[in-house]
Tab-separated table of C-alpha atoms in Angstrom:
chain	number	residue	atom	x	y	z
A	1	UNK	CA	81.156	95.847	195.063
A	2	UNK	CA	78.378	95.361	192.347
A	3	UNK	CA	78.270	97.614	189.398
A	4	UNK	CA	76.251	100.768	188.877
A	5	UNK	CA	74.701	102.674	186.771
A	6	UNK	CA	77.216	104.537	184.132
A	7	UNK	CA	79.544	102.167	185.570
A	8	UNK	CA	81.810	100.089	182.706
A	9	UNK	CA	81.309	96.643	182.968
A	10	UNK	CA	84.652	94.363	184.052
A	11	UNK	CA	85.924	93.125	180.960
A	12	UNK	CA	86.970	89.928	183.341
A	13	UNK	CA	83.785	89.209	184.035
A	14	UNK	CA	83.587	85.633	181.526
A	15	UNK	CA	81.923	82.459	182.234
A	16	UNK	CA	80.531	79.127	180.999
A	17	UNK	CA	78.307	79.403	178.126
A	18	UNK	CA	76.020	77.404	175.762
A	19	UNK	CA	78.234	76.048	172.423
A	20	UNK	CA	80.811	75.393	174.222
A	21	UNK	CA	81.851	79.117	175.221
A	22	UNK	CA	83.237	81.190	177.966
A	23	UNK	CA	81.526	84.502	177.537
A	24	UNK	CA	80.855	87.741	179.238
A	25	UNK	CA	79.484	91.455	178.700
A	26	UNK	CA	82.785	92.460	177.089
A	27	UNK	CA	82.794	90.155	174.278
A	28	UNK	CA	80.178	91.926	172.636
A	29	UNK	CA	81.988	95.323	172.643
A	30	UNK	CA	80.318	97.332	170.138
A	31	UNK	CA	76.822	95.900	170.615
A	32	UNK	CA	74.360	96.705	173.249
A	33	UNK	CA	74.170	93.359	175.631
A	34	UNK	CA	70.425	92.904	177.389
A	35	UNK	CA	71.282	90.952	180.337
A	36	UNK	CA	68.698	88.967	181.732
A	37	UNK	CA	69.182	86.780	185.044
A	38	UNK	CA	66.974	84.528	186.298
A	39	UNK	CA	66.712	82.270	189.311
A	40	UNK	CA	66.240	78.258	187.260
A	41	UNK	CA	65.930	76.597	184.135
A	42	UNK	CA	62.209	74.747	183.104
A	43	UNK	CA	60.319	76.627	185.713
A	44	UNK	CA	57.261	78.666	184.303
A	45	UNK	CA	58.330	82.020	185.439
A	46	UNK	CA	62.099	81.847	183.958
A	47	UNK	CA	60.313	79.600	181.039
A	48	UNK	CA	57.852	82.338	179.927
A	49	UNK	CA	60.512	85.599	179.962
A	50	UNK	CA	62.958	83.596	178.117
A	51	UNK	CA	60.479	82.794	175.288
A	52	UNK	CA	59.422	86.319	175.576
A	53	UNK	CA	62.954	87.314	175.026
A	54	UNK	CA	62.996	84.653	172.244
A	55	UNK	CA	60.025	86.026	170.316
A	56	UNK	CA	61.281	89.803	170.540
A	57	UNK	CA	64.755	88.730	169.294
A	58	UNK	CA	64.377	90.342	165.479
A	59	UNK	CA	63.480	93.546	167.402
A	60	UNK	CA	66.565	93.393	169.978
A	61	UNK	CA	68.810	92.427	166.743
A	62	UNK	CA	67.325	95.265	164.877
A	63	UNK	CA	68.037	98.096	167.844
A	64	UNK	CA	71.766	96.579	167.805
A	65	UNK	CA	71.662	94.429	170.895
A	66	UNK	CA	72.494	90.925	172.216
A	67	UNK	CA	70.383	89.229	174.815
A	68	UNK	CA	72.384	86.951	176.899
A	69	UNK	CA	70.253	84.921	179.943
A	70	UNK	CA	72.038	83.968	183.146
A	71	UNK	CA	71.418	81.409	185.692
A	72	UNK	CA	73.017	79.653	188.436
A	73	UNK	CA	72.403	76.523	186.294
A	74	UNK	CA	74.848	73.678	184.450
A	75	UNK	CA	75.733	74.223	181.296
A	76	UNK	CA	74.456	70.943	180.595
A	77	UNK	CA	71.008	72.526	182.333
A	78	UNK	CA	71.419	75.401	179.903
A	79	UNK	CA	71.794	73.424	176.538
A	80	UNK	CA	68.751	71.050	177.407
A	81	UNK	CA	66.679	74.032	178.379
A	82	UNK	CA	67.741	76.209	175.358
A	83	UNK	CA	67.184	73.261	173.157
A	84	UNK	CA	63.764	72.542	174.590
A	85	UNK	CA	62.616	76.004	174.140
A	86	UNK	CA	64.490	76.936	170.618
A	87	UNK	CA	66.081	79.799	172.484
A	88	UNK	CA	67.848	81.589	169.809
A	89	UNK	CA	70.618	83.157	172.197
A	90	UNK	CA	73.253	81.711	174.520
A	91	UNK	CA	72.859	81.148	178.303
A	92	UNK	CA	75.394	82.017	180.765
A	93	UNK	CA	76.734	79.627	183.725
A	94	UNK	CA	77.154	81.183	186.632
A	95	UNK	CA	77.636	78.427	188.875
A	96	UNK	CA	80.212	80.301	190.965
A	97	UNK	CA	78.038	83.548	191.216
A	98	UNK	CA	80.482	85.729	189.563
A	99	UNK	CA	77.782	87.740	187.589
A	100	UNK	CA	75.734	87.244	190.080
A	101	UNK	CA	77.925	88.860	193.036
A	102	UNK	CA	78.960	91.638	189.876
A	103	UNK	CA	75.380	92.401	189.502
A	104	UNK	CA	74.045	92.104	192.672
A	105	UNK	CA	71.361	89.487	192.163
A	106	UNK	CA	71.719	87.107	195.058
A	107	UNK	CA	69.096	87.991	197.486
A	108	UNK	CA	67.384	85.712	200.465
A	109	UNK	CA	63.884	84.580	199.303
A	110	UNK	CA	60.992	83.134	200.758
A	111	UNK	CA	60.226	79.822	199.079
A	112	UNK	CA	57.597	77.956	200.721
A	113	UNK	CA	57.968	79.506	203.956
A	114	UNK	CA	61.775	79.501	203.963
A	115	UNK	CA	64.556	81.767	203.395
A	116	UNK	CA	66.386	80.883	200.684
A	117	UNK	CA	69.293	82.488	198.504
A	118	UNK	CA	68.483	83.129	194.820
A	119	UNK	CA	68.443	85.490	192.388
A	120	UNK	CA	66.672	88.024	192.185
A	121	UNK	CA	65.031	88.118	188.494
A	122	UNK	CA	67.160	91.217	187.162
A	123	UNK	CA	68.206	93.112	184.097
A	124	UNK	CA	70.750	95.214	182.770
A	125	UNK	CA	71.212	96.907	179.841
A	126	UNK	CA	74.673	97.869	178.486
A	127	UNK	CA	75.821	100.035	176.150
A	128	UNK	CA	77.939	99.363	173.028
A	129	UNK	CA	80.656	101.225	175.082
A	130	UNK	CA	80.332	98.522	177.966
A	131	UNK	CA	78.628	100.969	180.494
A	132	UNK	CA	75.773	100.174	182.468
A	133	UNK	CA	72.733	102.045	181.523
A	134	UNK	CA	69.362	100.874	182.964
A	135	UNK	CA	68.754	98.184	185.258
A	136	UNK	CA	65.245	96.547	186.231
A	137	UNK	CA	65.294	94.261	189.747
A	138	UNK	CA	62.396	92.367	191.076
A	139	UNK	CA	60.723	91.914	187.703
A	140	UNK	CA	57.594	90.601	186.839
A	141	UNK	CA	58.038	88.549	183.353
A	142	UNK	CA	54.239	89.839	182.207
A	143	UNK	CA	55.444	93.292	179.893
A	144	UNK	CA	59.015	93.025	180.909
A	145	UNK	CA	60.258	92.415	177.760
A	146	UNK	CA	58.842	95.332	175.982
A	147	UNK	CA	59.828	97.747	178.952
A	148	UNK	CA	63.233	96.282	177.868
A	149	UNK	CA	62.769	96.698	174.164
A	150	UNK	CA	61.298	100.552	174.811
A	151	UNK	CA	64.423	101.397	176.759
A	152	UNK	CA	67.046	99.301	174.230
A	153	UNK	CA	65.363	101.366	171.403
A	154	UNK	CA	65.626	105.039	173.658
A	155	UNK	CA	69.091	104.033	174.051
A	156	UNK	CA	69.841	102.902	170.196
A	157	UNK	CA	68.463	106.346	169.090
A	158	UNK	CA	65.729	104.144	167.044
Protein backbone atom coordinates (compact mmCIF):
# COMPACT_ATOMS: atom_id res chain seq x y z
CA UNK A 1 0.00 0.00 0.00
CA UNK A 2 1.81 3.33 -0.98
CA UNK A 3 1.30 6.38 1.08
CA UNK A 4 -1.15 9.21 0.58
CA UNK A 5 -1.74 12.37 0.94
CA UNK A 6 -2.11 13.51 4.86
CA UNK A 7 -0.80 10.17 5.35
CA UNK A 8 2.37 10.00 8.09
CA UNK A 9 5.25 8.70 6.61
CA UNK A 10 6.64 5.05 8.12
CA UNK A 11 9.22 5.97 10.42
CA UNK A 12 10.81 2.38 9.15
CA UNK A 13 11.15 3.47 6.01
CA UNK A 14 15.50 3.88 6.17
CA UNK A 15 17.95 3.07 3.58
CA UNK A 16 21.48 3.39 2.17
CA UNK A 17 22.70 6.81 1.94
CA UNK A 18 25.64 8.99 0.76
CA UNK A 19 28.43 9.48 3.91
CA UNK A 20 28.06 6.44 4.88
CA UNK A 21 24.31 6.65 6.23
CA UNK A 22 21.13 4.77 6.50
CA UNK A 23 18.49 7.42 6.25
CA UNK A 24 14.85 7.95 5.72
CA UNK A 25 11.90 10.64 5.91
CA UNK A 26 11.76 10.24 9.69
CA UNK A 27 15.15 11.27 10.52
CA UNK A 28 14.46 14.67 9.74
CA UNK A 29 11.47 14.99 12.14
CA UNK A 30 10.98 18.54 12.63
CA UNK A 31 12.06 19.68 9.16
CA UNK A 32 10.11 19.60 6.02
CA UNK A 33 11.85 16.68 3.72
CA UNK A 34 11.46 17.46 -0.35
CA UNK A 35 11.69 14.10 -1.72
CA UNK A 36 12.78 13.82 -5.08
CA UNK A 37 13.04 10.33 -7.01
CA UNK A 38 14.43 9.83 -10.06
CA UNK A 39 14.92 6.95 -12.46
CA UNK A 40 19.43 7.02 -12.88
CA UNK A 41 22.42 8.72 -11.97
CA UNK A 42 24.60 10.86 -14.96
CA UNK A 43 21.72 10.91 -17.33
CA UNK A 44 20.69 14.52 -18.51
CA UNK A 45 17.20 14.47 -17.31
CA UNK A 46 18.01 13.23 -13.54
CA UNK A 47 21.43 15.40 -14.09
CA UNK A 48 19.64 18.74 -14.76
CA UNK A 49 16.73 18.49 -11.73
CA UNK A 50 19.34 17.53 -9.34
CA UNK A 51 21.48 20.63 -10.10
CA UNK A 52 18.29 22.49 -10.14
CA UNK A 53 17.62 21.21 -6.72
CA UNK A 54 21.31 22.05 -5.98
CA UNK A 55 21.12 25.70 -7.01
CA UNK A 56 17.70 26.35 -5.07
CA UNK A 57 19.18 24.74 -1.90
CA UNK A 58 19.66 28.29 0.21
CA UNK A 59 15.94 28.78 -0.63
CA UNK A 60 14.75 25.11 0.49
CA UNK A 61 17.14 25.66 3.72
CA UNK A 62 15.61 29.00 4.26
CA UNK A 63 11.68 27.66 4.08
CA UNK A 64 12.95 24.88 6.71
CA UNK A 65 13.30 21.90 4.43
CA UNK A 66 15.69 19.06 3.46
CA UNK A 67 15.92 17.79 -0.07
CA UNK A 68 16.84 14.22 -0.15
CA UNK A 69 17.15 12.51 -4.01
CA UNK A 70 16.37 8.84 -4.48
CA UNK A 71 17.36 6.37 -7.01
CA UNK A 72 17.51 2.80 -7.62
CA UNK A 73 21.30 3.38 -7.87
CA UNK A 74 24.64 2.08 -5.72
CA UNK A 75 25.70 3.99 -3.22
CA UNK A 76 28.92 3.89 -4.79
CA UNK A 77 26.75 5.34 -8.05
CA UNK A 78 25.44 7.97 -5.67
CA UNK A 79 28.81 9.30 -4.16
CA UNK A 80 30.50 9.51 -7.73
CA UNK A 81 27.47 11.26 -9.09
CA UNK A 82 27.04 13.64 -6.07
CA UNK A 83 30.70 14.30 -6.19
CA UNK A 84 30.68 15.01 -9.90
CA UNK A 85 27.91 17.41 -9.65
CA UNK A 86 28.80 19.16 -6.05
CA UNK A 87 25.36 18.09 -4.94
CA UNK A 88 25.08 19.66 -1.63
CA UNK A 89 22.49 17.00 -0.19
CA UNK A 90 22.56 13.24 0.34
CA UNK A 91 21.19 10.60 -2.09
CA UNK A 92 19.18 7.74 -1.07
CA UNK A 93 19.78 3.91 -2.18
CA UNK A 94 16.99 2.26 -2.91
CA UNK A 95 18.27 -0.72 -4.44
CA UNK A 96 15.57 -2.92 -2.92
CA UNK A 97 12.66 -0.50 -3.92
CA UNK A 98 11.53 0.12 -0.48
CA UNK A 99 10.80 3.90 -1.09
CA UNK A 100 10.04 3.15 -4.18
CA UNK A 101 7.14 0.46 -3.49
CA UNK A 102 6.26 3.20 -0.25
CA UNK A 103 5.84 5.87 -2.75
CA UNK A 104 4.57 4.31 -5.55
CA UNK A 105 7.15 5.17 -8.18
CA UNK A 106 7.79 1.97 -10.05
CA UNK A 107 5.87 2.17 -13.19
CA UNK A 108 6.42 0.15 -16.74
CA UNK A 109 8.04 2.56 -19.29
CA UNK A 110 8.64 2.64 -22.78
CA UNK A 111 12.37 2.91 -23.44
CA UNK A 112 13.23 2.54 -26.94
CA UNK A 113 10.28 0.69 -27.89
CA UNK A 114 10.21 -1.54 -24.81
CA UNK A 115 8.47 -1.85 -21.64
CA UNK A 116 10.54 -1.39 -18.99
CA UNK A 117 10.16 -0.91 -15.07
CA UNK A 118 11.43 2.41 -13.64
CA UNK A 119 10.57 5.10 -11.76
CA UNK A 120 8.50 7.31 -12.40
CA UNK A 121 10.26 10.89 -11.79
CA UNK A 122 8.18 11.84 -8.52
CA UNK A 123 8.02 14.15 -5.57
CA UNK A 124 6.79 14.45 -2.24
CA UNK A 125 6.75 16.92 0.12
CA UNK A 126 6.52 16.23 3.89
CA UNK A 127 5.76 18.08 6.62
CA UNK A 128 7.84 18.74 9.77
CA UNK A 129 5.16 16.48 11.42
CA UNK A 130 6.10 13.54 8.92
CA UNK A 131 2.76 13.77 6.90
CA UNK A 132 2.53 13.74 3.35
CA UNK A 133 1.42 16.94 1.89
CA UNK A 134 1.80 17.43 -1.91
CA UNK A 135 3.02 15.09 -4.33
CA UNK A 136 4.03 15.79 -8.12
CA UNK A 137 4.29 12.37 -10.53
CA UNK A 138 5.34 12.36 -14.09
CA UNK A 139 7.43 15.52 -13.82
CA UNK A 140 9.05 17.42 -16.27
CA UNK A 141 12.54 18.77 -14.67
CA UNK A 142 12.06 22.32 -16.80
CA UNK A 143 10.17 24.64 -13.68
CA UNK A 144 9.83 21.73 -11.38
CA UNK A 145 11.89 22.96 -8.92
CA UNK A 146 10.25 26.22 -8.34
CA UNK A 147 6.67 24.55 -8.41
CA UNK A 148 8.41 22.72 -5.50
CA UNK A 149 9.88 25.75 -3.84
CA UNK A 150 6.24 27.73 -4.31
CA UNK A 151 4.49 24.88 -2.55
CA UNK A 152 7.50 24.26 0.31
CA UNK A 153 7.13 28.07 0.97
CA UNK A 154 2.82 27.84 1.03
CA UNK A 155 3.44 25.12 3.36
CA UNK A 156 6.30 26.92 5.65
CA UNK A 157 3.87 29.91 6.05
CA UNK A 158 6.85 32.04 4.29
Amino acid sequence: MSIAINQPVPADLRVPATGDQTLGPADFQGRIVVLYFYPKDNTPGCTNESRDFAASLDAFQEAGAVILGVSRDSVKSHENFRTKQELPFDLLSDGDETLCNAFDVIKMKNMYGKQVRGIERSTFLIDADGVLRKEWRKVKVPGHVDEVLAALRELAGS
